[in-house]
Amino acid sequence: MLRQQDVGHRIVVRRIVGIREGRPQFSDALGELVELSETHLTLATAQGQLRVPVAQVHRAKRVPPTRRPTAAAVVALERAADEAWPAPTRGRLGDWLLRSAEGWTGRANSALPIGDPDRPLAAAVDAVERWYAERGQPALINTPLPLAAPVGAELDARGWGARPPTLVQTAPLPRLASAGALDDAAGAPAGGSSAVVELATAPSDEWLAIAAGRKGGLPEAARHVLTAVDQVRFAHVYADGALVAVGRGTVTGQGRWLGLSLIEVLPVARRQGLARRVINELAAWGVSGGVTHAFLQVEQRNEAAVALYQRLGFVTHHTYLTRVAPER
């Protein structure tokens, strides 16, 4: 059977799905193990997330990865993502990063355990807990998988919880930009797809209001997270004088990565292709500066967004879990 050390790895599960003529009927599932408890295991499969009761598992084992990125590639992308979403309060444990932003978003208020913490693993987790306690915040740790699987096992032993899996997805940037150019050359259809996307070096008040509505407020630390990047653009799309869609693009990772975030379309303007237009315009901006790849982070359970990004050519590079310390 599986162990906590298997979390973050590719597995195959044979499960019992029914009984026919007194004999069990089986179905196989292949995917990345993102959670393992005493009662259930959860896989990230090509068809979406699958939660299987342990009582239904007939057999399960780890299988070799398929085109998994190297540890160095995961570290480089996680560093680029951190640069793109910079917390104003920061600390270090060896190579580990400690981040705080008045509780605004999990990414900006969590430890990133990549590299050597310069102390035993148990002592490193103790130090993380103290650092956040000193700031009156719950301790969070983002665990890229399977890179941080040993950290995950230590957190499991301590009773830490986990938020839903997040997919870190990537795509070649010229493809995203050329898709927008092809739309324009073919003549954009009527409706939102003909909207003009305006890029600015700073967000408007209306842009910030949309971000606040999505993220549950906008403390001063949030403005730092959004704007304290050397190369950043804020996309604005207006209809009849009202802002109806936004997005944010950053260039980090020594100029290699365009980070896409806060792609948001108001309900009144959805299903008109505006999210795609925003992404295309930000991609074109990145290409003009010599950037080669794009990345974004999306919760796996956000099926509509995942489907859109898949159509645009994004594939999952790796996943991460935001782990949450138990209340004391």
mmCIF file of N, CA and C in Angstrom, residues 167-297:
data_model
loop_
_atom_site.group_PDB
_atom_site.id
_atom_site.type_symbol
_atom_site.label_atom_id
_atom_site.label_comp_id
_atom_site.label_asym_id
_atom_site.label_seq_id
_atom_site.Cartn_x
_atom_site.Cartn_y
_atom_site.Cartn_z
ATOM 1 N N LEU A 167 -2.257 23.913 -9.490
ATOM 2 C CA LEU A 167 -1.461 23.544 -10.654
ATOM 3 C C LEU A 167 -0.577 24.719 -11.061
ATOM 4 N N VAL A 168 0.701 24.460 -11.244
ATOM 5 C CA VAL A 168 1.616 25.444 -11.818
ATOM 6 C C VAL A 168 1.766 25.067 -13.281
ATOM 7 N N GLN A 169 1.232 25.907 -14.167
ATOM 8 C CA GLN A 169 1.167 25.557 -15.578
ATOM 9 C C GLN A 169 2.029 26.487 -16.413
ATOM 10 N N THR A 170 2.533 25.965 -17.528
ATOM 11 C CA THR A 170 3.432 26.726 -18.390
ATOM 12 C C THR A 170 3.016 26.563 -19.854
ATOM 13 N N ALA A 171 3.460 27.511 -20.676
ATOM 14 C CA ALA A 171 3.206 27.456 -22.117
ATOM 15 C C ALA A 171 4.277 28.268 -22.825
ATOM 16 N N PRO A 172 4.645 27.886 -24.053
ATOM 17 C CA PRO A 172 5.562 28.714 -24.845
ATOM 18 C C PRO A 172 4.909 30.062 -25.133
ATOM 19 N N LEU A 173 5.627 31.123 -24.879
ATOM 20 C CA LEU A 173 5.017 32.444 -24.985
ATOM 21 C C LEU A 173 4.664 32.847 -26.417
ATOM 22 N N PRO A 174 5.510 32.591 -27.417
ATOM 23 C CA PRO A 174 5.134 33.005 -28.781
ATOM 24 C C PRO A 174 3.795 32.428 -29.227
ATOM 25 N N ARG A 175 3.466 31.228 -28.784
ATOM 26 C CA ARG A 175 2.185 30.631 -29.171
ATOM 27 C C ARG A 175 1.014 31.447 -28.621
ATOM 28 N N LEU A 176 1.130 31.907 -27.370
ATOM 29 C CA LEU A 176 0.048 32.703 -26.780
ATOM 30 C C LEU A 176 -0.119 34.028 -27.502
ATOM 31 N N ALA A 177 1.015 34.651 -27.845
ATOM 32 C CA ALA A 177 0.945 35.939 -28.532
ATOM 33 C C ALA A 177 0.431 35.787 -29.958
ATOM 34 N N SER A 178 0.878 34.743 -30.666
ATOM 35 C CA SER A 178 0.464 34.560 -32.057
ATOM 36 C C SER A 178 -1.012 34.213 -32.157
ATOM 37 N N ALA A 179 -1.564 33.555 -31.142
ATOM 38 C CA ALA A 179 -2.993 33.239 -31.155
ATOM 39 C C ALA A 179 -3.811 34.521 -31.205
ATOM 40 N N GLY A 180 -3.388 35.527 -30.473
ATOM 41 C CA GLY A 180 -4.096 36.801 -30.495
ATOM 42 C C GLY A 180 -3.957 37.499 -31.839
ATOM 43 N N ALA A 181 -2.754 37.423 -32.421
ATOM 44 C CA ALA A 181 -2.533 38.050 -33.717
ATOM 45 C C ALA A 181 -3.387 37.386 -34.794
ATOM 46 N N LEU A 182 -3.519 36.057 -34.713
ATOM 47 C CA LEU A 182 -4.344 35.351 -35.690
ATOM 48 C C LEU A 182 -5.804 35.749 -35.564
ATOM 49 N N ASP A 183 -6.274 35.923 -34.326
ATOM 50 C CA ASP A 183 -7.648 36.371 -34.115
ATOM 51 C C ASP A 183 -7.879 37.727 -34.776
ATOM 52 N N ASP A 184 -6.909 38.637 -34.601
ATOM 53 C CA ASP A 184 -7.044 39.971 -35.163
ATOM 54 C C ASP A 184 -7.035 39.921 -36.689
ATOM 55 N N ALA A 185 -6.118 39.097 -37.259
ATOM 56 C CA ALA A 185 -5.996 39.019 -38.705
ATOM 57 C C ALA A 185 -7.257 38.435 -39.332
ATOM 58 N N ALA A 186 -7.890 37.503 -38.630
ATOM 59 C CA ALA A 186 -9.088 36.868 -39.158
ATOM 60 C C ALA A 186 -10.320 37.744 -38.998
ATOM 61 N N GLY A 187 -10.181 38.766 -38.167
ATOM 62 C CA GLY A 187 -11.336 39.619 -37.895
ATOM 63 C C GLY A 187 -12.047 39.110 -36.673
ATOM 64 N N ALA A 188 -11.944 39.843 -35.581
ATOM 65 C CA ALA A 188 -12.523 39.373 -34.326
ATOM 66 C C ALA A 188 -14.034 39.341 -34.424
ATOM 67 N N PRO A 189 -14.659 38.313 -33.872
ATOM 68 C CA PRO A 189 -16.112 38.244 -33.900
ATOM 69 C C PRO A 189 -16.744 39.356 -33.073
ATOM 70 N N ALA A 190 -18.019 39.554 -33.285
ATOM 71 C CA ALA A 190 -18.724 40.597 -32.546
ATOM 72 C C ALA A 190 -18.748 40.284 -31.075
ATOM 73 N N GLY A 191 -18.882 41.344 -30.255
ATOM 74 C CA GLY A 191 -18.954 41.134 -28.812
ATOM 75 C C GLY A 191 -17.642 41.461 -28.160
ATOM 76 N N GLY A 192 -17.379 40.784 -27.028
ATOM 77 C CA GLY A 192 -16.210 41.098 -26.221
ATOM 78 C C GLY A 192 -14.899 40.820 -26.908
ATOM 79 N N SER A 193 -14.863 39.874 -27.882
ATOM 80 C CA SER A 193 -13.608 39.538 -28.526
ATOM 81 C C SER A 193 -13.024 40.708 -29.290
ATOM 82 N N SER A 194 -13.844 41.730 -29.622
ATOM 83 C CA SER A 194 -13.345 42.903 -30.336
ATOM 84 C C SER A 194 -12.874 43.988 -29.380
ATOM 85 N N ALA A 195 -12.970 43.757 -28.088
ATOM 86 C CA ALA A 195 -12.594 44.760 -27.106
ATOM 87 C C ALA A 195 -11.100 45.041 -27.171
ATOM 88 N N VAL A 196 -10.750 46.283 -26.865
ATOM 89 C CA VAL A 196 -9.348 46.690 -26.835
ATOM 90 C C VAL A 196 -8.809 46.500 -25.428
ATOM 91 N N VAL A 197 -7.658 45.847 -25.333
ATOM 92 C CA VAL A 197 -6.999 45.630 -24.056
ATOM 93 C C VAL A 197 -5.938 46.710 -23.876
ATOM 94 N N GLU A 198 -6.050 47.484 -22.813
ATOM 95 C CA GLU A 198 -5.083 48.532 -22.521
ATOM 96 C C GLU A 198 -4.130 48.051 -21.440
ATOM 97 N N LEU A 199 -2.828 48.217 -21.672
ATOM 98 C CA LEU A 199 -1.817 47.833 -20.686
ATOM 99 C C LEU A 199 -1.247 49.089 -20.036
ATOM 100 N N ALA A 200 -1.147 49.051 -18.715
ATOM 101 C CA ALA A 200 -0.627 50.189 -17.959
ATOM 102 C C ALA A 200 0.434 49.702 -16.982
ATOM 103 N N THR A 201 1.331 50.603 -16.598
ATOM 104 C CA THR A 201 2.384 50.247 -15.642
ATOM 105 C C THR A 201 1.899 50.292 -14.201
ATOM 106 N N ALA A 202 0.683 50.794 -13.984
ATOM 107 C CA ALA A 202 0.105 50.842 -12.643
ATOM 108 C C ALA A 202 -1.380 50.509 -12.750
ATOM 109 N N PRO A 203 -1.956 49.907 -11.735
ATOM 110 C CA PRO A 203 -3.387 49.579 -11.783
ATOM 111 C C PRO A 203 -4.235 50.803 -11.484
ATOM 112 N N SER A 204 -5.370 50.905 -12.160
ATOM 113 C CA SER A 204 -6.310 51.971 -11.855
ATOM 114 C C SER A 204 -7.059 51.636 -10.567
ATOM 115 N N ASP A 205 -7.766 52.625 -10.031
ATOM 116 C CA ASP A 205 -8.561 52.371 -8.827
ATOM 117 C C ASP A 205 -9.623 51.301 -9.095
ATOM 118 N N GLU A 206 -10.210 51.337 -10.302
ATOM 119 C CA GLU A 206 -11.217 50.334 -10.650
ATOM 120 C C GLU A 206 -10.593 48.944 -10.725
ATOM 121 N N TRP A 207 -9.386 48.859 -11.261
ATOM 122 C CA TRP A 207 -8.658 47.584 -11.329
ATOM 123 C C TRP A 207 -8.457 47.041 -9.915
ATOM 124 N N LEU A 208 -8.008 47.900 -9.019
ATOM 125 C CA LEU A 208 -7.766 47.469 -7.641
ATOM 126 C C LEU A 208 -9.059 47.033 -6.964
ATOM 127 N N ALA A 209 -10.169 47.679 -7.305
ATOM 128 C CA ALA A 209 -11.451 47.300 -6.708
ATOM 129 C C ALA A 209 -11.843 45.884 -7.132
ATOM 130 N N ILE A 210 -11.599 45.536 -8.392
ATOM 131 C CA ILE A 210 -11.902 44.183 -8.852
ATOM 132 C C ILE A 210 -11.004 43.172 -8.134
ATOM 133 N N ALA A 211 -9.721 43.508 -7.997
ATOM 134 C CA ALA A 211 -8.804 42.621 -7.288
ATOM 135 C C ALA A 211 -9.226 42.439 -5.837
ATOM 136 N N ALA A 212 -9.670 43.521 -5.203
ATOM 137 C CA ALA A 212 -10.114 43.441 -3.811
ATOM 138 C C ALA A 212 -11.345 42.549 -3.687
ATOM 139 N N GLY A 213 -12.250 42.651 -4.648
ATOM 140 C CA GLY A 213 -13.436 41.814 -4.610
ATOM 141 C C GLY A 213 -13.108 40.344 -4.771
ATOM 142 N N ARG A 214 -12.121 40.045 -5.577
ATOM 143 C CA ARG A 214 -11.738 38.646 -5.807
ATOM 144 C C ARG A 214 -10.978 38.079 -4.628
ATOM 145 N N LYS A 215 -10.123 38.896 -4.013
ATOM 146 C CA LYS A 215 -9.226 38.394 -2.969
ATOM 147 C C LYS A 215 -9.692 38.740 -1.556
ATOM 148 N N GLY A 216 -10.859 39.378 -1.414
ATOM 149 C CA GLY A 216 -11.368 39.650 -0.078
ATOM 150 C C GLY A 216 -10.669 40.796 0.616
ATOM 151 N N GLY A 217 -10.563 41.933 -0.056
ATOM 152 C CA GLY A 217 -9.931 43.103 0.541
ATOM 153 C C GLY A 217 -8.610 43.418 -0.115
ATOM 154 N N LEU A 218 -8.050 44.575 0.271
ATOM 155 C CA LEU A 218 -6.806 45.020 -0.340
ATOM 156 C C LEU A 218 -6.001 45.828 0.676
ATOM 157 N N PRO A 219 -5.321 45.169 1.615
ATOM 158 C CA PRO A 219 -4.499 45.905 2.577
ATOM 159 C C PRO A 219 -3.295 46.542 1.890
ATOM 160 N N GLU A 220 -2.583 47.392 2.610
ATOM 161 C CA GLU A 220 -1.431 48.069 2.031
ATOM 162 C C GLU A 220 -0.403 47.077 1.517
ATOM 163 N N ALA A 221 -0.237 45.956 2.219
ATOM 164 C CA ALA A 221 0.723 44.941 1.775
ATOM 165 C C ALA A 221 0.356 44.393 0.406
ATOM 166 N N ALA A 222 -0.945 44.355 0.095
ATOM 167 C CA ALA A 222 -1.376 43.835 -1.202
ATOM 168 C C ALA A 222 -0.868 44.721 -2.338
ATOM 169 N N ARG A 223 -0.868 46.020 -2.123
ATOM 170 C CA ARG A 223 -0.368 46.925 -3.160
ATOM 171 C C ARG A 223 1.114 46.665 -3.438
ATOM 172 N N HIS A 224 1.856 46.334 -2.391
ATOM 173 C CA HIS A 224 3.263 45.980 -2.587
ATOM 174 C C HIS A 224 3.375 44.708 -3.414
ATOM 175 N N VAL A 225 2.603 43.687 -3.060
ATOM 176 C CA VAL A 225 2.635 42.426 -3.806
ATOM 177 C C VAL A 225 2.355 42.668 -5.284
ATOM 178 N N LEU A 226 1.381 43.520 -5.562
ATOM 179 C CA LEU A 226 0.955 43.735 -6.943
ATOM 180 C C LEU A 226 1.926 44.575 -7.755
ATOM 181 N N THR A 227 2.580 45.535 -7.123
ATOM 182 C CA THR A 227 3.329 46.543 -7.889
ATOM 183 C C THR A 227 4.840 46.484 -7.731
ATOM 184 N N ALA A 228 5.358 45.800 -6.715
ATOM 185 C CA ALA A 228 6.800 45.839 -6.439
ATOM 186 C C ALA A 228 7.579 44.845 -7.289
ATOM 187 N N VAL A 229 7.361 44.913 -8.592
ATOM 188 C CA VAL A 229 8.090 44.103 -9.569
ATOM 189 C C VAL A 229 8.618 45.059 -10.620
ATOM 190 N N ASP A 230 9.864 44.902 -11.016
ATOM 191 C CA ASP A 230 10.467 45.844 -11.956
ATOM 192 C C ASP A 230 9.707 45.909 -13.278
ATOM 193 N N GLN A 231 9.350 44.748 -13.814
ATOM 194 C CA GLN A 231 8.624 44.698 -15.082
ATOM 195 C C GLN A 231 7.232 44.134 -14.821
ATOM 196 N N VAL A 232 6.229 45.004 -14.872
ATOM 197 C CA VAL A 232 4.855 44.595 -14.589
ATOM 198 C C VAL A 232 3.905 45.408 -15.457
ATOM 199 N N ARG A 233 2.828 44.757 -15.910
ATOM 200 C CA ARG A 233 1.786 45.434 -16.667
ATOM 201 C C ARG A 233 0.422 45.001 -16.144
ATOM 202 N N PHE A 234 -0.502 45.982 -16.141
ATOM 203 C CA PHE A 234 -1.858 45.738 -15.673
ATOM 204 C C PHE A 234 -2.803 45.927 -16.861
ATOM 205 N N ALA A 235 -3.528 44.871 -17.192
ATOM 206 C CA ALA A 235 -4.439 44.904 -18.336
ATOM 207 C C ALA A 235 -5.801 45.418 -17.895
ATOM 208 N N HIS A 236 -6.361 46.328 -18.692
ATOM 209 C CA HIS A 236 -7.686 46.897 -18.456
ATOM 210 C C HIS A 236 -8.520 46.730 -19.732
ATOM 211 N N VAL A 237 -9.739 46.244 -19.588
ATOM 212 C CA VAL A 237 -10.671 46.156 -20.714
ATOM 213 C C VAL A 237 -11.951 46.877 -20.327
ATOM 214 N N TYR A 238 -12.350 47.874 -21.143
ATOM 215 C CA TYR A 238 -13.534 48.678 -20.842
ATOM 216 C C TYR A 238 -14.651 48.383 -21.833
ATOM 217 N N ALA A 239 -15.886 48.463 -21.349
ATOM 218 C CA ALA A 239 -17.069 48.376 -22.201
ATOM 219 C C ALA A 239 -18.050 49.441 -21.734
ATOM 220 N N ASP A 240 -18.408 50.320 -22.662
ATOM 221 C CA ASP A 240 -19.322 51.427 -22.325
ATOM 222 C C ASP A 240 -18.808 52.232 -21.129
ATOM 223 N N GLY A 241 -17.497 52.426 -21.094
ATOM 224 C CA GLY A 241 -16.895 53.241 -20.051
ATOM 225 C C GLY A 241 -16.655 52.546 -18.734
ATOM 226 N N ALA A 242 -17.068 51.288 -18.607
ATOM 227 C CA ALA A 242 -16.888 50.546 -17.354
ATOM 228 C C ALA A 242 -15.824 49.468 -17.524
ATOM 229 N N LEU A 243 -15.021 49.285 -16.503
ATOM 230 C CA LEU A 243 -13.994 48.250 -16.534
ATOM 231 C C LEU A 243 -14.655 46.889 -16.344
ATOM 232 N N VAL A 244 -14.452 45.976 -17.298
ATOM 233 C CA VAL A 244 -15.138 44.677 -17.246
ATOM 234 C C VAL A 244 -14.175 43.493 -17.175
ATOM 235 N N ALA A 245 -12.886 43.723 -17.423
ATOM 236 C CA ALA A 245 -11.924 42.618 -17.360
ATOM 237 C C ALA A 245 -10.552 43.171 -17.017
ATOM 238 N N VAL A 246 -9.789 42.377 -16.280
ATOM 239 C CA VAL A 246 -8.455 42.795 -15.855
ATOM 240 C C VAL A 246 -7.494 41.608 -15.944
ATOM 241 N N GLY A 247 -6.232 41.910 -15.804
ATOM 242 C CA GLY A 247 -5.193 40.884 -15.733
ATOM 243 C C GLY A 247 -3.886 41.537 -15.345
ATOM 244 N N ARG A 248 -2.927 40.720 -14.962
ATOM 245 C CA ARG A 248 -1.622 41.222 -14.536
ATOM 246 C C ARG A 248 -0.537 40.339 -15.125
ATOM 247 N N GLY A 249 0.511 40.964 -15.638
ATOM 248 C CA GLY A 249 1.651 40.231 -16.174
ATOM 249 C C GLY A 249 2.947 40.753 -15.579
ATOM 250 N N THR A 250 3.862 39.847 -15.269
ATOM 251 C CA THR A 250 5.170 40.221 -14.723
ATOM 252 C C THR A 250 6.259 39.463 -15.475
ATOM 253 N N VAL A 251 7.430 40.057 -15.532
ATOM 254 C CA VAL A 251 8.590 39.380 -16.116
ATOM 255 C C VAL A 251 9.608 39.165 -15.012
ATOM 256 N N THR A 252 9.925 37.901 -14.738
ATOM 257 C CA THR A 252 10.871 37.540 -13.685
ATOM 258 C C THR A 252 11.714 36.351 -14.160
ATOM 259 N N GLY A 253 12.486 35.794 -13.227
ATOM 260 C CA GLY A 253 13.313 34.640 -13.575
ATOM 261 C C GLY A 253 14.375 34.975 -14.595
ATOM 262 N N GLN A 254 15.070 36.107 -14.370
ATOM 263 C CA GLN A 254 16.119 36.582 -15.274
ATOM 264 C C GLN A 254 15.594 36.791 -16.694
ATOM 265 N N GLY A 255 14.350 37.264 -16.763
ATOM 266 C CA GLY A 255 13.776 37.608 -18.055
ATOM 267 C C GLY A 255 13.204 36.458 -18.840
ATOM 268 N N ARG A 256 13.138 35.263 -18.255
ATOM 269 C CA ARG A 256 12.631 34.112 -18.997
ATOM 270 C C ARG A 256 11.121 33.969 -18.900
ATOM 271 N N TRP A 257 10.538 34.329 -17.746
ATOM 272 C CA TRP A 257 9.161 33.957 -17.455
ATOM 273 C C TRP A 257 8.213 35.157 -17.428
ATOM 274 N N LEU A 258 7.106 35.037 -18.160
ATOM 275 C CA LEU A 258 5.977 35.945 -18.004
ATOM 276 C C LEU A 258 5.001 35.279 -17.045
ATOM 277 N N GLY A 259 4.767 35.914 -15.898
ATOM 278 C CA GLY A 259 3.808 35.383 -14.938
ATOM 279 C C GLY A 259 2.450 36.030 -15.123
ATOM 280 N N LEU A 260 1.413 35.228 -15.285
ATOM 281 C CA LEU A 260 0.050 35.722 -15.459
ATOM 282 C C LEU A 260 -0.725 35.527 -14.167
ATOM 283 N N SER A 261 -1.426 36.552 -13.740
ATOM 284 C CA SER A 261 -2.196 36.451 -12.501
ATOM 285 C C SER A 261 -3.392 37.391 -12.565
ATOM 286 N N LEU A 262 -4.357 37.131 -11.694
ATOM 287 C CA LEU A 262 -5.562 37.955 -11.566
ATOM 288 C C LEU A 262 -6.249 38.198 -12.905
ATOM 289 N N ILE A 263 -6.350 37.142 -13.695
ATOM 290 C CA ILE A 263 -7.137 37.216 -14.922
ATOM 291 C C ILE A 263 -8.605 37.112 -14.514
ATOM 292 N N GLU A 264 -9.327 38.207 -14.633
ATOM 293 C CA GLU A 264 -10.688 38.260 -14.101
ATOM 294 C C GLU A 264 -11.607 39.002 -15.071
ATOM 295 N N VAL A 265 -12.762 38.387 -15.329
ATOM 296 C CA VAL A 265 -13.797 39.012 -16.155
ATOM 297 C C VAL A 265 -15.064 39.098 -15.312
ATOM 298 N N LEU A 266 -15.671 40.307 -15.266
ATOM 299 C CA LEU A 266 -16.891 40.464 -14.496
ATOM 300 C C LEU A 266 -18.023 39.634 -15.113
ATOM 301 N N PRO A 267 -18.962 39.171 -14.294
ATOM 302 C CA PRO A 267 -20.035 38.299 -14.797
ATOM 303 C C PRO A 267 -20.776 38.869 -16.005
ATOM 304 N N VAL A 268 -20.987 40.172 -16.034
ATOM 305 C CA VAL A 268 -21.753 40.780 -17.117
ATOM 306 C C VAL A 268 -21.063 40.642 -18.468
ATOM 307 N N ALA A 269 -19.739 40.397 -18.473
ATOM 308 C CA ALA A 269 -18.980 40.359 -19.726
ATOM 309 C C ALA A 269 -18.368 38.992 -20.011
ATOM 310 N N ARG A 270 -18.787 37.969 -19.307
ATOM 311 C CA ARG A 270 -18.198 36.647 -19.520
ATOM 312 C C ARG A 270 -18.726 35.993 -20.802
ATOM 313 N N ARG A 271 -18.005 34.961 -21.236
ATOM 314 C CA ARG A 271 -18.334 34.201 -22.452
ATOM 315 C C ARG A 271 -18.233 35.051 -23.716
ATOM 316 N N GLN A 272 -17.339 36.029 -23.675
ATOM 317 C CA GLN A 272 -17.095 36.865 -24.851
ATOM 318 C C GLN A 272 -15.627 36.829 -25.282
ATOM 319 N N GLY A 273 -14.854 35.956 -24.680
ATOM 320 C CA GLY A 273 -13.455 35.824 -25.079
ATOM 321 C C GLY A 273 -12.520 36.838 -24.459
ATOM 322 N N LEU A 274 -12.970 37.548 -23.415
ATOM 323 C CA LEU A 274 -12.135 38.620 -22.867
ATOM 324 C C LEU A 274 -10.916 38.090 -22.127
ATOM 325 N N ALA A 275 -11.051 36.989 -21.410
ATOM 326 C CA ALA A 275 -9.896 36.443 -20.703
ATOM 327 C C ALA A 275 -8.797 36.067 -21.696
ATOM 328 N N ARG A 276 -9.195 35.463 -22.789
ATOM 329 C CA ARG A 276 -8.223 35.105 -23.822
ATOM 330 C C ARG A 276 -7.551 36.345 -24.392
ATOM 331 N N ARG A 277 -8.327 37.411 -24.620
ATOM 332 C CA ARG A 277 -7.754 38.634 -25.169
ATOM 333 C C ARG A 277 -6.752 39.256 -24.204
ATOM 334 N N VAL A 278 -7.081 39.235 -22.928
ATOM 335 C CA VAL A 278 -6.161 39.769 -21.932
ATOM 336 C C VAL A 278 -4.846 38.985 -21.941
ATOM 337 N N ILE A 279 -4.951 37.666 -21.963
ATOM 338 C CA ILE A 279 -3.751 36.824 -21.966
ATOM 339 C C ILE A 279 -2.936 37.048 -23.233
ATOM 340 N N ASN A 280 -3.615 37.133 -24.384
ATOM 341 C CA ASN A 280 -2.906 37.377 -25.644
ATOM 342 C C ASN A 280 -2.120 38.685 -25.605
ATOM 343 N N GLU A 281 -2.735 39.737 -25.073
ATOM 344 C CA GLU A 281 -2.081 41.048 -25.058
ATOM 345 C C GLU A 281 -0.885 41.053 -24.110
ATOM 346 N N LEU A 282 -1.039 40.440 -22.946
ATOM 347 C CA LEU A 282 0.090 40.352 -22.021
ATOM 348 C C LEU A 282 1.205 39.495 -22.612
ATOM 349 N N ALA A 283 0.829 38.439 -23.339
ATOM 350 C CA ALA A 283 1.830 37.596 -23.989
ATOM 351 C C ALA A 283 2.606 38.377 -25.042
ATOM 352 N N ALA A 284 1.895 39.186 -25.820
ATOM 353 C CA ALA A 284 2.563 40.000 -26.843
ATOM 354 C C ALA A 284 3.547 40.969 -26.197
ATOM 355 N N TRP A 285 3.151 41.550 -25.070
ATOM 356 C CA TRP A 285 4.072 42.433 -24.329
ATOM 357 C C TRP A 285 5.316 41.663 -23.897
ATOM 358 N N GLY A 286 5.149 40.457 -23.393
ATOM 359 C CA GLY A 286 6.291 39.657 -22.973
ATOM 360 C C GLY A 286 7.201 39.311 -24.127
ATOM 361 N N VAL A 287 6.618 38.903 -25.245
ATOM 362 C CA VAL A 287 7.419 38.547 -26.422
ATOM 363 C C VAL A 287 8.236 39.739 -26.893
ATOM 364 N N SER A 288 7.653 40.935 -26.847
ATOM 365 C CA SER A 288 8.377 42.130 -27.296
ATOM 366 C C SER A 288 9.617 42.395 -26.458
ATOM 367 N N GLY A 289 9.636 41.855 -25.229
ATOM 368 C CA GLY A 289 10.804 42.017 -24.368
ATOM 369 C C GLY A 289 11.732 40.813 -24.354
ATOM 370 N N GLY A 290 11.495 39.861 -25.244
ATOM 371 C CA GLY A 290 12.373 38.701 -25.345
ATOM 372 C C GLY A 290 12.051 37.561 -24.399
ATOM 373 N N VAL A 291 10.885 37.596 -23.754
ATOM 374 C CA VAL A 291 10.498 36.519 -22.844
ATOM 375 C C VAL A 291 10.069 35.309 -23.670
ATOM 376 N N THR A 292 10.369 34.105 -23.176
ATOM 377 C CA THR A 292 10.129 32.903 -23.969
ATOM 378 C C THR A 292 9.000 32.016 -23.459
ATOM 379 N N HIS A 293 8.673 32.092 -22.161
ATOM 380 C CA HIS A 293 7.677 31.188 -21.596
ATOM 381 C C HIS A 293 6.756 31.944 -20.632
ATOM 382 N N ALA A 294 5.548 31.412 -20.494
ATOM 383 C CA ALA A 294 4.577 31.952 -19.544
ATOM 384 C C ALA A 294 4.261 30.907 -18.489
ATOM 385 N N PHE A 295 3.906 31.389 -17.299
ATOM 386 C CA PHE A 295 3.424 30.483 -16.265
ATOM 387 C C PHE A 295 2.241 31.128 -15.554
ATOM 388 N N LEU A 296 1.446 30.287 -14.934
ATOM 389 C CA LEU A 296 0.352 30.747 -14.089
ATOM 390 C C LEU A 296 0.100 29.684 -13.028
ATOM 391 N N GLN A 297 -0.660 30.059 -12.021
ATOM 392 C CA GLN A 297 -1.022 29.141 -10.944
ATOM 393 C C GLN A 297 -2.534 29.146 -10.816
#
